[in-house]
Short mmCIF file of C-alpha atoms in Angstrom, two decimals:
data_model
loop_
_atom_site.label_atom_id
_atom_site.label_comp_id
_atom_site.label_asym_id
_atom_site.label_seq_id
_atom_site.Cartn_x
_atom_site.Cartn_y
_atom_site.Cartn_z
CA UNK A 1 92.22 107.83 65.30
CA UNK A 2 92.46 108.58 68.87
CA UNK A 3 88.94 108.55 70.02
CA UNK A 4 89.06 104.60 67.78
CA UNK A 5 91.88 103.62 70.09
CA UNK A 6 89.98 104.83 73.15
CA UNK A 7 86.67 103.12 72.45
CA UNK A 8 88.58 100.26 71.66
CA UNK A 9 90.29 99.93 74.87
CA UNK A 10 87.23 100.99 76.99
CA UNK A 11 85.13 97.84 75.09
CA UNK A 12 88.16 95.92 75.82
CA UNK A 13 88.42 96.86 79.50
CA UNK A 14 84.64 96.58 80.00
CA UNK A 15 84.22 92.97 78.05
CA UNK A 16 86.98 91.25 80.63
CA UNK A 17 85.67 93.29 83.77
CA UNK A 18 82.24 90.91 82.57
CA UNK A 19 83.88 87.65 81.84
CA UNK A 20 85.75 88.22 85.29
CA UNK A 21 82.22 88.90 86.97
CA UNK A 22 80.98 85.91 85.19
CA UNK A 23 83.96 83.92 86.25
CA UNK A 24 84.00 84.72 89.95
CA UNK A 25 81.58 82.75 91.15
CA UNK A 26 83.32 79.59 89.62
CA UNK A 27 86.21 80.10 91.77
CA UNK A 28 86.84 78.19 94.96
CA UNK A 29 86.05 80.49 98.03
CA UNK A 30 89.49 80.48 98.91
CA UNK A 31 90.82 82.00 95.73
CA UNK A 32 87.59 84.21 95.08
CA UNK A 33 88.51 85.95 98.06
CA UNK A 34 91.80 87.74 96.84
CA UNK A 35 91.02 87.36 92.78
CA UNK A 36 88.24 89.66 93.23
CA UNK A 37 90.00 92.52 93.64
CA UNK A 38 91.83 92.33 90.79
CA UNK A 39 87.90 92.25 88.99
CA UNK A 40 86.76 95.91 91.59
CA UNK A 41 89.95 97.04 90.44
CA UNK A 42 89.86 96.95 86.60
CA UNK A 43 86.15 98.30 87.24
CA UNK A 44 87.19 101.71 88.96
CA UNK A 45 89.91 101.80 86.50
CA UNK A 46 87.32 101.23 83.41
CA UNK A 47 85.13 103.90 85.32
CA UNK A 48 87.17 106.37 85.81
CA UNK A 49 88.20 106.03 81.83
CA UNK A 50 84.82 106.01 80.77
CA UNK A 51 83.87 109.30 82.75
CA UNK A 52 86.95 111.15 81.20
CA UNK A 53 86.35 109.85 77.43
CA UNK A 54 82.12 111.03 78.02
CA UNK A 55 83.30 114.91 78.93
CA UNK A 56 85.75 114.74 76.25
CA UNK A 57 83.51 112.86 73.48
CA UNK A 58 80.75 115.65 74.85
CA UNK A 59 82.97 118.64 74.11
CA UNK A 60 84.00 117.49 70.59
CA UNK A 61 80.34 116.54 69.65
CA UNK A 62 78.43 119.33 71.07
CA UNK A 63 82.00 122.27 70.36
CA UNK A 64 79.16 125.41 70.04
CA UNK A 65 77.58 124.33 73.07
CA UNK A 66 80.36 126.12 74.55
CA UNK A 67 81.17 128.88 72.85
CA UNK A 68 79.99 131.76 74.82
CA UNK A 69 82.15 132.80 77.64
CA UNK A 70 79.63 131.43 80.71
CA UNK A 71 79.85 127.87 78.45
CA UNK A 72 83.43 127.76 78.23
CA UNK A 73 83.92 127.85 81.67
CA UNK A 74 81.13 125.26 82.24
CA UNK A 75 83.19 123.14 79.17
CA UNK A 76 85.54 123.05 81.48
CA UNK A 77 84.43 122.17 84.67
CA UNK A 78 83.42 119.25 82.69
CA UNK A 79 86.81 118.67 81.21
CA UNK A 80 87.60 119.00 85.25
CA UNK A 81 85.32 116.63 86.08
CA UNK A 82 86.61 113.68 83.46
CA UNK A 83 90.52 114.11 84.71
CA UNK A 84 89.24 114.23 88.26
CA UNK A 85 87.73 111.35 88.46
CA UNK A 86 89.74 108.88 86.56
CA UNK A 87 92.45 110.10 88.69
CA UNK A 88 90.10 109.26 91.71
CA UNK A 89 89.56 105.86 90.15
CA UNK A 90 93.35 105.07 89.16
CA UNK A 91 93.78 105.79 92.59
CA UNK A 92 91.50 102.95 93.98
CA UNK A 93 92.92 100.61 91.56
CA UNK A 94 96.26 100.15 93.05
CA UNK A 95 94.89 100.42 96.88
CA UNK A 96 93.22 97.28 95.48
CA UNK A 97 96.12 95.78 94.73
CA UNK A 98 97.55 96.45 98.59
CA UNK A 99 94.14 94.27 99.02
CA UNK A 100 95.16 91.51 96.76
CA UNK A 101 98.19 91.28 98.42
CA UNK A 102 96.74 90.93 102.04
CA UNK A 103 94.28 88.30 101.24
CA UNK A 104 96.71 86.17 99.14
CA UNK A 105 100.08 87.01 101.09
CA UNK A 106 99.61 88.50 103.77
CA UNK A 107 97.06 86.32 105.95
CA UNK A 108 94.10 88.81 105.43
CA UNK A 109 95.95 90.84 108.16
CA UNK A 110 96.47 94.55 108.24
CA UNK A 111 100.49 94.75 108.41
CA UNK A 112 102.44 97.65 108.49
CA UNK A 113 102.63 97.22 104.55
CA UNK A 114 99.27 97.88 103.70
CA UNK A 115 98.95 100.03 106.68
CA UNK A 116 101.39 102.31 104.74
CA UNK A 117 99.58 101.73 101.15
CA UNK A 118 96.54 102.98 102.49
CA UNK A 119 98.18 105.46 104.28
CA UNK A 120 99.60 106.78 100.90
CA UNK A 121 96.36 106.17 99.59
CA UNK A 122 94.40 108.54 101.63
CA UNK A 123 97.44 111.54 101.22
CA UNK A 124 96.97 111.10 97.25
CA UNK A 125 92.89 111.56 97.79
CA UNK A 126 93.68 114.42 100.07
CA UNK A 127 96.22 116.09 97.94
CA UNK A 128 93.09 115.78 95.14
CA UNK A 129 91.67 118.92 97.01
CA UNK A 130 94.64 121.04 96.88
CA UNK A 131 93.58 124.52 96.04
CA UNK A 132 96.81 125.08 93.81
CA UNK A 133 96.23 122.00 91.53
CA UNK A 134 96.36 122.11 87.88
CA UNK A 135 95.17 119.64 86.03
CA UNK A 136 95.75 120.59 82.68
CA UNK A 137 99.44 121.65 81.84
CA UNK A 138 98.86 123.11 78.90
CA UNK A 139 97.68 126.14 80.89
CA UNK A 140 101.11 126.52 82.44
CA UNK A 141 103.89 128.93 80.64
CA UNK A 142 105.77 126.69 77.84
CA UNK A 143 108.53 124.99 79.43
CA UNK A 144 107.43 124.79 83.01
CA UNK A 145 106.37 122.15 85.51
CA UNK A 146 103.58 121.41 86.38
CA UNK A 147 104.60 120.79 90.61
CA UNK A 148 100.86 120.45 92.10
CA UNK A 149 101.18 116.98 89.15
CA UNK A 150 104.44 116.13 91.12
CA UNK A 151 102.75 116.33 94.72
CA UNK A 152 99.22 114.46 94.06
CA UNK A 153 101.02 112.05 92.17
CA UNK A 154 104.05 111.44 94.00
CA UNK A 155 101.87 108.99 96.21
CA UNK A 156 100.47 106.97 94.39
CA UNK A 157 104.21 106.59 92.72
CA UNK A 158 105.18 105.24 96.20
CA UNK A 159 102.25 103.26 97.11
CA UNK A 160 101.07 101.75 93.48
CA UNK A 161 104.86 101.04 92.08
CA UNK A 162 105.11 98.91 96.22
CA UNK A 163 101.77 96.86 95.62
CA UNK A 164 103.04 96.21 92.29
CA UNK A 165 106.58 94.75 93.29
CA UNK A 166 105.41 93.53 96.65
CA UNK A 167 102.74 91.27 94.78
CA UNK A 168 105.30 90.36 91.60
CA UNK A 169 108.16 89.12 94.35
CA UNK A 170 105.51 87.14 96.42
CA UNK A 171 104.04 85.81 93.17
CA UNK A 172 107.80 84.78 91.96
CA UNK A 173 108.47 82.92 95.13
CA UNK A 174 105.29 81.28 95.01
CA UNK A 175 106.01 80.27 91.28
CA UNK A 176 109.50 78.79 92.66
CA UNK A 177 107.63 77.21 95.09
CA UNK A 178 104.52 75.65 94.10
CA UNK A 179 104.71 72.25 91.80
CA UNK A 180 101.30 72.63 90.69
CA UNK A 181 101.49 73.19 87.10
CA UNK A 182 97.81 75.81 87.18
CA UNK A 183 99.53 77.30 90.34
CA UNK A 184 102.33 77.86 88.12
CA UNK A 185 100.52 79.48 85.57
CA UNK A 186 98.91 81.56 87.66
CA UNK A 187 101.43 82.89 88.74
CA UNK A 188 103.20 83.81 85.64
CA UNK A 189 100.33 85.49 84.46
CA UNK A 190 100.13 87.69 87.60
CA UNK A 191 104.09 88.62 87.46
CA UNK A 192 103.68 89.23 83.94
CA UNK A 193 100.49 91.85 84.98
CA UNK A 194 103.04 93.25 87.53
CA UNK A 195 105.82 93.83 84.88
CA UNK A 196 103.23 96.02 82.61
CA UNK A 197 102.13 97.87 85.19
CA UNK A 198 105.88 98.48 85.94
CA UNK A 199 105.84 99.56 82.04
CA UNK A 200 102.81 102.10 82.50
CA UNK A 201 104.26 103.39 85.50
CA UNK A 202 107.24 104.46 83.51
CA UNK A 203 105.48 105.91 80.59
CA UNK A 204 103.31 107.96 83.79
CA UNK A 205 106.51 109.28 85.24
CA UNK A 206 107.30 110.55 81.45
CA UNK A 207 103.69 112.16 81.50
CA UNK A 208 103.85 113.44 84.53
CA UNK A 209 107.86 114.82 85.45
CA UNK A 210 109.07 115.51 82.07
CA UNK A 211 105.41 116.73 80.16
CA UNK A 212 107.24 120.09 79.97
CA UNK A 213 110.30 119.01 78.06
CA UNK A 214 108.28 116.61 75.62
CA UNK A 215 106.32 117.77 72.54
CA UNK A 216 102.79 117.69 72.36
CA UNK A 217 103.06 114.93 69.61
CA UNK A 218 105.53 112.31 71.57
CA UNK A 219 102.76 112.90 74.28
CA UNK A 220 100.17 110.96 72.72
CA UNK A 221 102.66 108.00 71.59
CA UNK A 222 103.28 107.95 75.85
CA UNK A 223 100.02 108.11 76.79
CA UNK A 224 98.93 104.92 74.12
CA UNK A 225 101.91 102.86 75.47
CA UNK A 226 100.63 103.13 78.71
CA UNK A 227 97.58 102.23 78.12
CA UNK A 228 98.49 99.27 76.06
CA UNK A 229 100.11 98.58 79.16
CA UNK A 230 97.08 98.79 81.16
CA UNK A 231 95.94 96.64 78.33
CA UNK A 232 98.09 93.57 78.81
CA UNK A 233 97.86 94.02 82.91
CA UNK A 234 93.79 93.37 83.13
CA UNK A 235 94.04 90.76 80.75
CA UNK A 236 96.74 88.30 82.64
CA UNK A 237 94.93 89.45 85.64
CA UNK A 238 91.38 87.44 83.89
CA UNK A 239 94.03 84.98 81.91
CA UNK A 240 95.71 84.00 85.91
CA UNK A 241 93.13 84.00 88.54
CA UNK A 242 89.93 84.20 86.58
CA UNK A 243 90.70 81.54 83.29
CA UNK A 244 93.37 79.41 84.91
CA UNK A 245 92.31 79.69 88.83
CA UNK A 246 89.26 78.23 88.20
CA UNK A 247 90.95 75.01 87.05
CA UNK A 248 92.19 74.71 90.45
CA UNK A 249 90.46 71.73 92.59
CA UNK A 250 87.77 73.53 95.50
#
């Protein structure tokens, strides 16, 4: 049931990151230059998904591939490899959000805002490296935190959860703003991306500080609600700039 859910949501993902491709060329210059980056970033963020779900889906297919000791360890370096880089590419996606927000808000300049977004940025990437990670917590003790999760993730808590309600306020006082009834649109659907990535961010903190006190089972409902989440996000991000922005006059 799982692996259903997954290829749903990867076909999903993968079907708007085209219609948004598509779409992008229909926009006026002046919009395609900030909407885009809510297309690169659904793309690293479908990426990064469909790496991790390949190593998995290749362990479960192929399981006595791997059953001598030498394979096992090769298993998972592979397993290793699927976590590591859709953490890589979740990483990207909300740097491209500090993007969105310079070219629509912020004037295309590089303000101490995004400064300190990519700043954050490059510490989670670094902390990616740390000898002491561990990536999979069910090779801790029963009971105990995973802290090398805490560190490489605490980042992108700071700098994702700010793009997120730097670009939901500036979207809200645009919406209070603007009299254009497409503009207005827009912008709901963009706040309304904001708030579910608020949503997934919550279900990640539950993942990520409190995996040790949760059973295995709730773990699962967690990880689907977030990426329902994810879900409703990348589709008001096509439904506002993509669908509706390229209504707006050139």
């Amino acid at each position: 049931m799982g692996d259903l859910f997954y290829i749903f949501y990867l076909g999903t993902i993968w079907s708007f990151n085209v219609a948004m491709l598509l779409t992008e060329g229909q926009l006026a210059p002046d919009r395609r230059k900030f909407a885009k980056y809510f297309c690169r970033a659904n793309i690293f963020l479908a990426a990064g998904d469909t790496a991790m779900f390949i190593a998995f889906l290749t362990a479960y297919l192929f399981p006595d591939a791997f059953s001598s000791p030498e394979a096992s360890q090769k298993l998972m370096q592979l397993l290793l490899l699927g976590v590591f880089t859709t953490s890589l590419t979740m990483s990207v996606y909300y740097a491209y959000l500090g993007f969105y927000y310079r070219e629509r808000f912020g004037g295309g300049a590089w303000d101490v805002l995004l400064l300190l977004i990519i700043a954050f940025f490059v510490i989670r990437l670094v902390l990616h490296y740390n000898p002491e990670n561990v990536w999979f917590s069910m090779m801790l003790p029963q009971g105990q935190p995973n802290y090398s999760s805490w560190l490489r993730n605490t980042p992108l808590f700071l700098y994702g959860i700010g793009a997120v309600l730097v670009v939901g306020y500036l979207s809200w006082k645009s919406l209070q703003q603007s009299q254009d009834g497409i503009q207005r649109l827009i912008d709901w659907c963009v706040i309304g991306a904001m708030c579910a990535l608020l949503f997934s961010f919550a279900m990640y903190a539950l993942d990520v500080f409190y995996a040790h006190k949760i059973p295995h089972a709730y773990i699962w409902i967690i990880y689907t609600l977030k990426t329902l989440a994810y879900m409703a996000a990348f589709f008001l991000m096509w439904l506002g700039e993509f669908h509706y922005g390229r209504r707006l006059p050139a």
